[in-house]
mmCIF file of C-alpha atoms and ligand atoms in Angstrom:
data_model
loop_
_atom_site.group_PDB
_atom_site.id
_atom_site.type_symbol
_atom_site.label_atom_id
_atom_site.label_comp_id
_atom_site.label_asym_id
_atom_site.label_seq_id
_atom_site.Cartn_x
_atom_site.Cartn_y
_atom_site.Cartn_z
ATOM 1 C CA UNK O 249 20.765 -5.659 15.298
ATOM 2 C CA UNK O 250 20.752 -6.596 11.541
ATOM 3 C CA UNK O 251 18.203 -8.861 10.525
ATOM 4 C CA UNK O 252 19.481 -12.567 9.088
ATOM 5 C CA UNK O 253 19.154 -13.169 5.557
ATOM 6 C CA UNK O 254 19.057 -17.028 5.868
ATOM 7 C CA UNK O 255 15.147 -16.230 6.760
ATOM 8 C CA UNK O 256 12.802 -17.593 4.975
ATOM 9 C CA UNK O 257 10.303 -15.238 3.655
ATOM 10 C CA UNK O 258 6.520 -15.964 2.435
ATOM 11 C CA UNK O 259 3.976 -13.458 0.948
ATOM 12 C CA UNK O 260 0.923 -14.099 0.793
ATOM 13 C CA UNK O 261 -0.927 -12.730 -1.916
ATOM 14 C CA UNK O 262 0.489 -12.329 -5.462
ATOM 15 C CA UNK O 263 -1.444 -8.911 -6.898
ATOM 16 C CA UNK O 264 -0.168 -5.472 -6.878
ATOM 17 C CA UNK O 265 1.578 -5.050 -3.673
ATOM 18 C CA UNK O 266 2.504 -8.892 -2.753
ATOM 19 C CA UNK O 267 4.307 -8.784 -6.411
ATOM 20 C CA UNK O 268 6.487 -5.298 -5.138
ATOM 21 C CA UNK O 269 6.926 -6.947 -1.669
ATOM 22 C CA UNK O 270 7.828 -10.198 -2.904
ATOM 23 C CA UNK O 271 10.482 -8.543 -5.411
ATOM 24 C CA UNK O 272 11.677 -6.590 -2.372
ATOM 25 C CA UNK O 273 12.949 -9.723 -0.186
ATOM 26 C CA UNK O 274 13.696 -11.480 -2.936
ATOM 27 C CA UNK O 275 16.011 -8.750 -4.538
ATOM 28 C CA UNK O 276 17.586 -8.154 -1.252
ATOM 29 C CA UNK O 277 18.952 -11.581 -0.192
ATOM 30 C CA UNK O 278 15.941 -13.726 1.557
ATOM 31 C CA UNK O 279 14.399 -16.670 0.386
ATOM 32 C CA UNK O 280 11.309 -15.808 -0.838
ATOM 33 C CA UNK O 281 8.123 -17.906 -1.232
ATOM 34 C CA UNK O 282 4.882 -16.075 -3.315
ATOM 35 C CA UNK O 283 1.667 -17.319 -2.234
ATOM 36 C CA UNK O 284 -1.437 -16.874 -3.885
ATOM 37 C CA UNK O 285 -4.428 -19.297 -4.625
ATOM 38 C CA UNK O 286 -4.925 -17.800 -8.333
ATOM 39 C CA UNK O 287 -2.492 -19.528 -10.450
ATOM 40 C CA UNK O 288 -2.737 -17.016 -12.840
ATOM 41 C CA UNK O 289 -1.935 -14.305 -10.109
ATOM 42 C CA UNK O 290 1.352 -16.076 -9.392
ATOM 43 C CA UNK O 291 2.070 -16.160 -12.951
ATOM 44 C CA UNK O 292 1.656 -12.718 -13.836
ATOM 45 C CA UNK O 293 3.399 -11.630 -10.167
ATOM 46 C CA UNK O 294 6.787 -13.571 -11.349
ATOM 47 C CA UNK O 295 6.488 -11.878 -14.758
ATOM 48 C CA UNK O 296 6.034 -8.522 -13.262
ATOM 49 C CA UNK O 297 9.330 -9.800 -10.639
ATOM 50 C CA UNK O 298 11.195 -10.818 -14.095
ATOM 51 C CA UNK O 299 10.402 -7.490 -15.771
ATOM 52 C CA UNK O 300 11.301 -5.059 -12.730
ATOM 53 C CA UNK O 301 14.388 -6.831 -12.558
ATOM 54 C CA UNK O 302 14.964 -6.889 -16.345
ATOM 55 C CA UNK O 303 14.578 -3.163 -16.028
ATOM 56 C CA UNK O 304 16.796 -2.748 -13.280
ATOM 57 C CA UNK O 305 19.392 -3.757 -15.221
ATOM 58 C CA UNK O 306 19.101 -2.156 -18.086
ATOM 59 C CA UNK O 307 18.535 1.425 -16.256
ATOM 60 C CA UNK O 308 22.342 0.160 -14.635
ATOM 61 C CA UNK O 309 20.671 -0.152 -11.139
ATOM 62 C CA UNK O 310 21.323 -3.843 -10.780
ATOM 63 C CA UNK O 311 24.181 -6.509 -12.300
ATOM 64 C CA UNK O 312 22.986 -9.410 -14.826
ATOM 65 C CA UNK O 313 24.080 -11.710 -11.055
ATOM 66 C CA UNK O 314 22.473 -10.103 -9.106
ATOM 67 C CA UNK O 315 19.202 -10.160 -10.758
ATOM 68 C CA UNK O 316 19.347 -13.722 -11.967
ATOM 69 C CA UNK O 317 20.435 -14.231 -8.275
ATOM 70 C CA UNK O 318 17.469 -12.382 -6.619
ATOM 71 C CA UNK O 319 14.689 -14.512 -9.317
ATOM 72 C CA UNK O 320 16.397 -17.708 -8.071
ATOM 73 C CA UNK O 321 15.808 -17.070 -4.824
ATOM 74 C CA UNK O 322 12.126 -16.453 -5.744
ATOM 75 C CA UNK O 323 9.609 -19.226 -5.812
ATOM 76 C CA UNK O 324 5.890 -19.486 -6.439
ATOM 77 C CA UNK O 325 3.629 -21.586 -4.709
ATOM 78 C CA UNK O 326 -0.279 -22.531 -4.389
ATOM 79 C CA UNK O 327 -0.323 -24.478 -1.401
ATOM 80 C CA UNK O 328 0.245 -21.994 1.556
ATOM 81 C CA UNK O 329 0.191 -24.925 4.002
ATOM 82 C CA UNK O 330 3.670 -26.199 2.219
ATOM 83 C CA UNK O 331 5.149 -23.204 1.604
ATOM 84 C CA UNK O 332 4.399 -21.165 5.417
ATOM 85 C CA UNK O 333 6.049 -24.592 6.863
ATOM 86 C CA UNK O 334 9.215 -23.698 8.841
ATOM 87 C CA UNK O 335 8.592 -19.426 7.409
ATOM 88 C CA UNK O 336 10.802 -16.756 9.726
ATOM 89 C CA UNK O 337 8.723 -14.137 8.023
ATOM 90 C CA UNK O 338 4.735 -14.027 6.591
ATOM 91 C CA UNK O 339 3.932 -11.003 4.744
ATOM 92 C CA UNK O 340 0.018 -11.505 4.175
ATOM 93 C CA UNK O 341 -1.168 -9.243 1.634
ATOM 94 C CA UNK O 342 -4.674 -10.851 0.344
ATOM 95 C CA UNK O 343 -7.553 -9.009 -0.646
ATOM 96 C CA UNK O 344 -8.534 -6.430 1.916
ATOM 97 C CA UNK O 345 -11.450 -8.674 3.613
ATOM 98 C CA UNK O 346 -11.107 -9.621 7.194
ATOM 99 C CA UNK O 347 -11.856 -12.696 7.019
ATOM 100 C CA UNK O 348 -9.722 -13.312 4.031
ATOM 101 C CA UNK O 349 -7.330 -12.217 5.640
ATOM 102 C CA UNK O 350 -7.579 -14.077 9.245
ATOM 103 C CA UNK O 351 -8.143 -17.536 7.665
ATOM 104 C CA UNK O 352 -4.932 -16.749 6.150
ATOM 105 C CA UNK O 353 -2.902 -16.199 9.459
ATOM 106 C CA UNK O 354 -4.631 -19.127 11.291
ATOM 107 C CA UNK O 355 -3.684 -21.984 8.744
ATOM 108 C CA UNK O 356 -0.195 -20.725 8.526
ATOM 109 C CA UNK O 357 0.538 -19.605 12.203
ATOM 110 C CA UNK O 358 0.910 -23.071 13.346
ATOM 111 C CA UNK O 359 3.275 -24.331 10.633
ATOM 112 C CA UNK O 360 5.469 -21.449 11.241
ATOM 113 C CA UNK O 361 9.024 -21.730 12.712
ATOM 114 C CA UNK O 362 9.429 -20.942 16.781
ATOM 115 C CA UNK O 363 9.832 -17.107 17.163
ATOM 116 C CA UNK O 364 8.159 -16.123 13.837
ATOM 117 C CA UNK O 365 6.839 -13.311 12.863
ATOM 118 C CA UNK O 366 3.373 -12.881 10.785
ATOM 119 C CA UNK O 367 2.421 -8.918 9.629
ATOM 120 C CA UNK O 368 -0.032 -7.329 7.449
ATOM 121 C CA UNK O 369 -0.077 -5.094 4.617
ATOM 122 C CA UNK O 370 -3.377 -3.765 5.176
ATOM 123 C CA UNK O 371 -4.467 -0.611 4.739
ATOM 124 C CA UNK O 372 -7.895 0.222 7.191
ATOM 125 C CA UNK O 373 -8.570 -2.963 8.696
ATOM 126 C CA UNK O 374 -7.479 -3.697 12.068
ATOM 127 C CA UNK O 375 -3.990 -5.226 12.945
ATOM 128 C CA UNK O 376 -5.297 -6.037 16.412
ATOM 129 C CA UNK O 377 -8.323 -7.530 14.962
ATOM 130 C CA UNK O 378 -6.184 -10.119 12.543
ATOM 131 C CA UNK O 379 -3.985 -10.372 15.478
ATOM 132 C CA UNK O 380 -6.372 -11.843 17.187
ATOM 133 C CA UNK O 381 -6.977 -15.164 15.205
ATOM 134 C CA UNK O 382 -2.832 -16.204 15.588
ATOM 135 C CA UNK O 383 -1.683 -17.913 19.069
ATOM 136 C CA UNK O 384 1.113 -15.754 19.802
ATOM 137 C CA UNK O 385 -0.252 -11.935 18.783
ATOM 138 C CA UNK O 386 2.755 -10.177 19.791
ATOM 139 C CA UNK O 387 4.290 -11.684 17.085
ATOM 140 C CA UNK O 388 1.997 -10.023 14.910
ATOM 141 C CA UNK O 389 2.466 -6.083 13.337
ATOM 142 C CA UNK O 390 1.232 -4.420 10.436
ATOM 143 C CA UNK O 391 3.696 -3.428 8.078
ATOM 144 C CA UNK O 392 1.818 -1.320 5.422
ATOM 145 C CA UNK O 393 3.914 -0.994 2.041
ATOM 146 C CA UNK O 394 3.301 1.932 -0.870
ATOM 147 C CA UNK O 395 2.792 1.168 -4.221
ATOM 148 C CA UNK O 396 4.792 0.883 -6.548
ATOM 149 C CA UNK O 397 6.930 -0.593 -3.845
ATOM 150 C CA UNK O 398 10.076 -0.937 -5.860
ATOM 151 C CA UNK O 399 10.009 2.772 -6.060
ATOM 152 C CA UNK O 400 8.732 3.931 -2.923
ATOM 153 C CA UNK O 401 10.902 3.495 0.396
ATOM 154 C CA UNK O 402 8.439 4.029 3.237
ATOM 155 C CA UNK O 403 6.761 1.164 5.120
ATOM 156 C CA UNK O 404 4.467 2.285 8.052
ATOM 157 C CA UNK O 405 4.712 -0.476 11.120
ATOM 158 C CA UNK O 406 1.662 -0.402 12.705
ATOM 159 C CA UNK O 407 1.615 -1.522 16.496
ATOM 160 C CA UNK O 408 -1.234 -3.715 17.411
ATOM 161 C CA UNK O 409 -2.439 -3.793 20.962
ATOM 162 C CA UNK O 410 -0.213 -6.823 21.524
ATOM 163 C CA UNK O 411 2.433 -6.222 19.270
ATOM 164 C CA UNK O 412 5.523 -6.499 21.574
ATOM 165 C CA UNK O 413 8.717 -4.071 21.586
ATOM 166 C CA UNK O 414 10.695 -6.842 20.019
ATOM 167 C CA UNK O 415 8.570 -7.540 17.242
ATOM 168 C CA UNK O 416 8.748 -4.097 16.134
ATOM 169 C CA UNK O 417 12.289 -3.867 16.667
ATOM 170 C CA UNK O 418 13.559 -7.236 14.392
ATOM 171 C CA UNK O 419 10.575 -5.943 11.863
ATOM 172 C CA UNK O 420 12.328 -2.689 11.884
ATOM 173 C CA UNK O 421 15.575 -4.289 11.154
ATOM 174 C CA UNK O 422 14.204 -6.299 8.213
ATOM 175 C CA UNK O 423 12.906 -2.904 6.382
ATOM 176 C CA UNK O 424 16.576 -1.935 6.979
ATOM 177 C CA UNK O 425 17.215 -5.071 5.082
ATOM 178 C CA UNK O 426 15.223 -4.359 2.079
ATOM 179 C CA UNK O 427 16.477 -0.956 1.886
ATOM 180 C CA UNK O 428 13.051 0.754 3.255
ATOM 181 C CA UNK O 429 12.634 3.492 6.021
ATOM 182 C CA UNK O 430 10.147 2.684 8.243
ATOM 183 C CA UNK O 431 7.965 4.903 11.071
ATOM 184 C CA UNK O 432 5.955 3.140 13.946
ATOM 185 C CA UNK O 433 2.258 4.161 14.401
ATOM 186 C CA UNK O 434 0.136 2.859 17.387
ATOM 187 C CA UNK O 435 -3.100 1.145 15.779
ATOM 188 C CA UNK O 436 -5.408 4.109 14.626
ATOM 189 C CA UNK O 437 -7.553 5.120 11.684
ATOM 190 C CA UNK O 438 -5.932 6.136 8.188
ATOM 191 C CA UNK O 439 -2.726 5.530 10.188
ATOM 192 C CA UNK O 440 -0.259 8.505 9.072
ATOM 193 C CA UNK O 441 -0.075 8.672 5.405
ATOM 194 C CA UNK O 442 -3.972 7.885 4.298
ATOM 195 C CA UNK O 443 -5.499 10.153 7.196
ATOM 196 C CA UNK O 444 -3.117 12.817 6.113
ATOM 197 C CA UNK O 445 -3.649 12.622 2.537
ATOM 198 C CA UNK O 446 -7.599 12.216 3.069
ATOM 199 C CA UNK O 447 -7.522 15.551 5.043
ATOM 200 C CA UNK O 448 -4.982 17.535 1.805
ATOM 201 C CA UNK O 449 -7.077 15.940 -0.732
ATOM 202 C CA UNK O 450 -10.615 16.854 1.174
ATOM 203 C CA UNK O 451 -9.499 20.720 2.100
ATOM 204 C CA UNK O 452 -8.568 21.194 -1.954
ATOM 205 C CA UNK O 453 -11.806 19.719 -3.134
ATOM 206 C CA UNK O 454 -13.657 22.374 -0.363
ATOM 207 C CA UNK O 455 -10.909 25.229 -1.948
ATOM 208 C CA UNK O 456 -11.958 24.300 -5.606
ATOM 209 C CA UNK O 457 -15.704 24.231 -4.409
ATOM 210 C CA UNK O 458 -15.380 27.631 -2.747
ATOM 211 C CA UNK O 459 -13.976 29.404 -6.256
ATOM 212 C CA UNK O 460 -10.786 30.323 -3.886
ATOM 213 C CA UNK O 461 -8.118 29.133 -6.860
ATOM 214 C CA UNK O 462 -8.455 27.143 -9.931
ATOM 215 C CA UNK O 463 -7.873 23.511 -10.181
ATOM 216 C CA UNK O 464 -4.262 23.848 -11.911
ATOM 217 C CA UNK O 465 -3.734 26.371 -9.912
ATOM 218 C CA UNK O 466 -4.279 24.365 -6.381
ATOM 219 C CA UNK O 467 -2.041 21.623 -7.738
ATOM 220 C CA UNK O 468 0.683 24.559 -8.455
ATOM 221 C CA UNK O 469 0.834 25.564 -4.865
ATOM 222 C CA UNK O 470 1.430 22.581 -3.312
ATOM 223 C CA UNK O 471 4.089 21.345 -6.397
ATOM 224 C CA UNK O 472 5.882 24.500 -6.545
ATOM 225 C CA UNK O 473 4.957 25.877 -2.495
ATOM 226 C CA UNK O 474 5.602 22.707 -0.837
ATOM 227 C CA UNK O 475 7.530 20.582 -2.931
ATOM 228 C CA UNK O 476 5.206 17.577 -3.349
ATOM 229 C CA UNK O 477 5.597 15.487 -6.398
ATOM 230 C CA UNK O 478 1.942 16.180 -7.491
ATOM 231 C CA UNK O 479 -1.201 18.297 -6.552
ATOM 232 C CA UNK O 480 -3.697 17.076 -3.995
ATOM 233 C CA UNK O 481 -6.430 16.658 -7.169
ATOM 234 C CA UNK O 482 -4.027 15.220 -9.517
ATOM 235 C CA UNK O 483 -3.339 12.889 -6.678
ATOM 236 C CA UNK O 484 -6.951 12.830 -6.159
ATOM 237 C CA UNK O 485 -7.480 11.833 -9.785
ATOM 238 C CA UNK O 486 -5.139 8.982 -10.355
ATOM 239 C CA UNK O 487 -6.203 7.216 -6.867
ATOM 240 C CA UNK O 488 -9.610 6.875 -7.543
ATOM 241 C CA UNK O 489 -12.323 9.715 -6.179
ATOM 242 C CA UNK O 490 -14.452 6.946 -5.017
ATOM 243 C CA UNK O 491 -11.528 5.296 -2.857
ATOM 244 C CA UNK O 492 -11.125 8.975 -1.761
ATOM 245 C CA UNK O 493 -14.293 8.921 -0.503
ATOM 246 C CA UNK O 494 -14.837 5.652 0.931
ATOM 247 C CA UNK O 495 -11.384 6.079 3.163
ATOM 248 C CA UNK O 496 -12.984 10.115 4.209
ATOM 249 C CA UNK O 497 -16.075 8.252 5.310
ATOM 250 C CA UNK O 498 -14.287 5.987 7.643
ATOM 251 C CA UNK O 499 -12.183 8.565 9.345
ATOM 252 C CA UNK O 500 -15.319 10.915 9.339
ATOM 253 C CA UNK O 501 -17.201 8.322 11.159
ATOM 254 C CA UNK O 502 -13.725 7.421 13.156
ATOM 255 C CA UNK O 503 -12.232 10.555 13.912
ATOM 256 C CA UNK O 504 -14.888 12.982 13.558
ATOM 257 C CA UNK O 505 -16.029 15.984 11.711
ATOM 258 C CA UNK O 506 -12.988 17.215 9.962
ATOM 259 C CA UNK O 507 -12.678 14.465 7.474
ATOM 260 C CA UNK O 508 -16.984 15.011 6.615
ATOM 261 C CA UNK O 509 -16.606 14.500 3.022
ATOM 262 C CA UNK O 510 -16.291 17.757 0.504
ATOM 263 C CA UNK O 511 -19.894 17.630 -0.813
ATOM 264 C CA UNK O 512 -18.220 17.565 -4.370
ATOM 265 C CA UNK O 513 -16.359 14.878 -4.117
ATOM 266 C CA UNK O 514 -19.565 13.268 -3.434
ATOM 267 C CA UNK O 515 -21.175 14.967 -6.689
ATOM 268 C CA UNK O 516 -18.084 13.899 -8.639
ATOM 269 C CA UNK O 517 -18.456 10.215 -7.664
ATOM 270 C CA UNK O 518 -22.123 10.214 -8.590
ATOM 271 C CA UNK O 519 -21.440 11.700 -11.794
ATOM 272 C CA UNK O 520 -19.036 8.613 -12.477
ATOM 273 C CA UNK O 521 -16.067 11.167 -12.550
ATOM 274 C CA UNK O 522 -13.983 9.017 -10.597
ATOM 275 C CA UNK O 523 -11.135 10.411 -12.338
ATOM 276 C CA UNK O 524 -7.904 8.680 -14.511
ATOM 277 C CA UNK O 525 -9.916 5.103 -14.378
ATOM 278 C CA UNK O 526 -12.659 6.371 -15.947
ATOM 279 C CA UNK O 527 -10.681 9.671 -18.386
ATOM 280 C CA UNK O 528 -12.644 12.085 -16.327
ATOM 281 C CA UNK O 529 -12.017 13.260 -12.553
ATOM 282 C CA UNK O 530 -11.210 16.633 -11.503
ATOM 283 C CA UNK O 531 -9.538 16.857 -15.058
ATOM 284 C CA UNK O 532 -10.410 15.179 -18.427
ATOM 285 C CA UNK O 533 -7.628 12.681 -19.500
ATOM 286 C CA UNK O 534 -7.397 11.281 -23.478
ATOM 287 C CA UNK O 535 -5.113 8.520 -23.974
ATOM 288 C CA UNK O 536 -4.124 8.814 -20.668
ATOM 289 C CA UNK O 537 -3.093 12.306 -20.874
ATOM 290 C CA UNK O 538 -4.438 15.056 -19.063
ATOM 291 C CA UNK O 539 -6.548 17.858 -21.178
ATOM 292 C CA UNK O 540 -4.653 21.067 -21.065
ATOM 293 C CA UNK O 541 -6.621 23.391 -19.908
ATOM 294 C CA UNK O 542 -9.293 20.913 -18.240
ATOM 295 C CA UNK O 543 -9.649 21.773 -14.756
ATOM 296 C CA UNK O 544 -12.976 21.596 -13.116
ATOM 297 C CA UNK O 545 -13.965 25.421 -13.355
ATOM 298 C CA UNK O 546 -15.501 27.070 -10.009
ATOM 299 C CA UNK O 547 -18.325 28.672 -12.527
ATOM 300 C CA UNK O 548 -19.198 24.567 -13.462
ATOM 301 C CA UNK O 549 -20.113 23.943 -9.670
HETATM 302 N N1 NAD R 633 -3.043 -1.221 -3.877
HETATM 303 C C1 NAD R 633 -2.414 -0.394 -3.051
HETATM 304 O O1 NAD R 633 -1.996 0.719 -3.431
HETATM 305 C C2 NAD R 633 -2.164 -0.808 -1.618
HETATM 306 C C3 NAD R 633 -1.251 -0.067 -0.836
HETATM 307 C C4 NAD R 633 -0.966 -0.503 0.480
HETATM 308 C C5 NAD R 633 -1.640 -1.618 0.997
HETATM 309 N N2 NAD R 633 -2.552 -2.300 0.220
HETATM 310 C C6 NAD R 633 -3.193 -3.496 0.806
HETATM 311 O O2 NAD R 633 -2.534 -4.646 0.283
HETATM 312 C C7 NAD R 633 -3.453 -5.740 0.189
HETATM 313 C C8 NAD R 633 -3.475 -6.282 -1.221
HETATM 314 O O3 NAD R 633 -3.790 -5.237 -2.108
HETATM 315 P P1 NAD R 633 -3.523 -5.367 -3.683
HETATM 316 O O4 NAD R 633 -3.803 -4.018 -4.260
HETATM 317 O O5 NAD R 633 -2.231 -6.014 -3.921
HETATM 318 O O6 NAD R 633 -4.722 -6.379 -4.088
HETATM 319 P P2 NAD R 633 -4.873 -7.285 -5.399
HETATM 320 O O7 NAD R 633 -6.333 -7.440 -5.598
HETATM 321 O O8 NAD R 633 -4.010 -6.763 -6.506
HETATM 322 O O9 NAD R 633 -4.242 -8.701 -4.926
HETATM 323 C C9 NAD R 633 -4.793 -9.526 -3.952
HETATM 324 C C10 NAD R 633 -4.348 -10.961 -4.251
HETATM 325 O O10 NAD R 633 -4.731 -11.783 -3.142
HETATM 326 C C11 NAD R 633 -5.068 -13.054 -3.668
HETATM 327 N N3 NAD R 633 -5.854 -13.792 -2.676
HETATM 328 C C12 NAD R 633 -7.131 -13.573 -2.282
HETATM 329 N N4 NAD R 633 -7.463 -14.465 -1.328
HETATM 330 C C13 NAD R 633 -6.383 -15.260 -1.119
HETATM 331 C C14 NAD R 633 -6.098 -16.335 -0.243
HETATM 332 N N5 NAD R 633 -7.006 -16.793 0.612
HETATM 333 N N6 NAD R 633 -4.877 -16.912 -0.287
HETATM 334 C C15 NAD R 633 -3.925 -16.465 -1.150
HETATM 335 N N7 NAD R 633 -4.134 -15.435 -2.002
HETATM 336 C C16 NAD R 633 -5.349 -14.828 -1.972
HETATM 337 C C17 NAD R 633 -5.822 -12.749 -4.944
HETATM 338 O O11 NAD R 633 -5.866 -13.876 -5.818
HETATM 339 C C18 NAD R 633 -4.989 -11.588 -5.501
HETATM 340 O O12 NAD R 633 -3.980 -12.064 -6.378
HETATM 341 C C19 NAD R 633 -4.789 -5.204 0.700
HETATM 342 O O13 NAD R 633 -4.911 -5.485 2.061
HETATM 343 C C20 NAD R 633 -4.658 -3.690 0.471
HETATM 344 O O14 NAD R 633 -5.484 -2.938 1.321
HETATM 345 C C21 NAD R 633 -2.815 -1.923 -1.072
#
């Protein structure tokens, strides 16, 4: 089944990832309505639209038409009563508060067209939980994007406790239709990505802690041994050591003991080395470029 591109789309939520998403539908055929109640959030989300496309075409990846094409399908809107009215699709990607979030879903469920779906890009609260506040639940699914999501191709559909078979299966079709891959996870902490990455990112901070390898030369291993596009602490570094450790306190408490937080990470975070944010993590960064030669040493622990 191939999803139909005469839906109309609406994302709710014009920052970082309702700006990729948003560029997504648009750029692949649907009619796509941005949502946010900062004006100056939907202004700088269609600039950012304007300038990945702009890109695009320079780089050769997309025609003049077919750029011009995907921005005038692309509208911006403040009022999400007006714009959710008669939506196939509602992509809500607020702020990550839960009750944000639900208000969200339970002014625009009603306006919604018959059959419509309503999913969430969040990344740790509950699906079920948001699902909860809509009439018809099993019309609700996570669908949790990467960032940047022009360049990155996965979305994780998270099943909700009432999320029906169909749901996921015509959400599944749309990520076909925007060119993304997607993977089904049942409801559960970190779903796959986050509680695998907290786990890499926790067992190389314990490795660095321990003296077992250097800092460069942890990041080596996994570049060169396993083929990932960066280390665990470089990753570590540019998401934020403090996010790190918020998201390994939740699946400690969630999952249990194996995600207990490397007790330098915690150091690191009260130290205010929270890594490329503030030009000092596990390495030292000056203009935005690493420090050769900056690796947290062992004998510094
Ligand atoms: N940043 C990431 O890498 C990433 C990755 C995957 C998922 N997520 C999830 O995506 C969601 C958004 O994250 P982000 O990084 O884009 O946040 P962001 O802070 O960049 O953007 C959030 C936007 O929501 C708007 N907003 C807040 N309340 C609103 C409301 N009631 N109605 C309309 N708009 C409202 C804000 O004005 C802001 O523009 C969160 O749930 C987050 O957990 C983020």
């Amino acid at each position: 089944m191939s999803a139909d591109k005469s839906n109309k789309v609406v994302v709710v939520g014009a920052g970082l990832m309702g700006t990729g998403i948003a560029h997504a539908f648009a750029s692949s055929g649907f009619e796509t309505v941005l949502v946010d109640t900062n004006a100056n959030s939907l202004e700088k989300a269609y600039g950012a639209i304007d300038k990945i496309l702009g890109d695009g075409v320079r780089l050769g990846k997309v025609s003049e038409e077919a750029a011009r094409a995907a921005l005038a399908r692309l509208s911006v809107n403040g009022d999400l009563s007006e714009a959710a009215f008669g939506a196939n699709l509602l992509v809500e990607t607020v702020s990550e508060q839960l009750a944000v979030k639900k208000a969200v879903v339970t002014q625009a469920a009603p306006l919604m067209a018959a059959n419509a779906i309503i999913a969430s890009n969040t990344s740790a609260l509950s699906v079920t939980e948001i699902a909860s506040s809509v009439p018809a639940p099993e019309r609700f699914i996570g669908m949790h994007f990467f960032n940047p999501v022009h360049k990155m191709k996965l979305v994780e559909l998270v099943r909700g406790l009432a999320t029906s078979d169909e749901t996921v299966a015509r959400t599944r079709d749309l990520c076909d239709a925007i060119g993304k891959t997607s993977i089904i996870v049942n409801e559960s902490p970190g779903l796959t990505t986050s509680r695998m990455s907290a786990l890499l990112g926790n067992e190389a901070m314990y490795m660095l802690q321990e003296g077992t390898a250097s800092a460069e030369d942890i990041d080596t291993a996994l570049r060169m041994g396993f083929n990932h596009p960066m280390g665990p602490l470089e990753l570590g570094d540019l998401t934020g050591w403090d996010t790190r450790l918020s998201v390994l306190r939740y699946l400690h408490e969630t999952l249990g003991d194996k995600f207990r937080p490397c007790p330098l990470i915690i150091k690191m975070v009260a130290a205010g080395r929270l890594g490329r944010k503030t030009g000092h993590g596990v390495y030292r960064y000056e203009d935005g470029n690493r420090v050769p030669g900056s690796g947290l040493k062992a004998s510094a622990l």
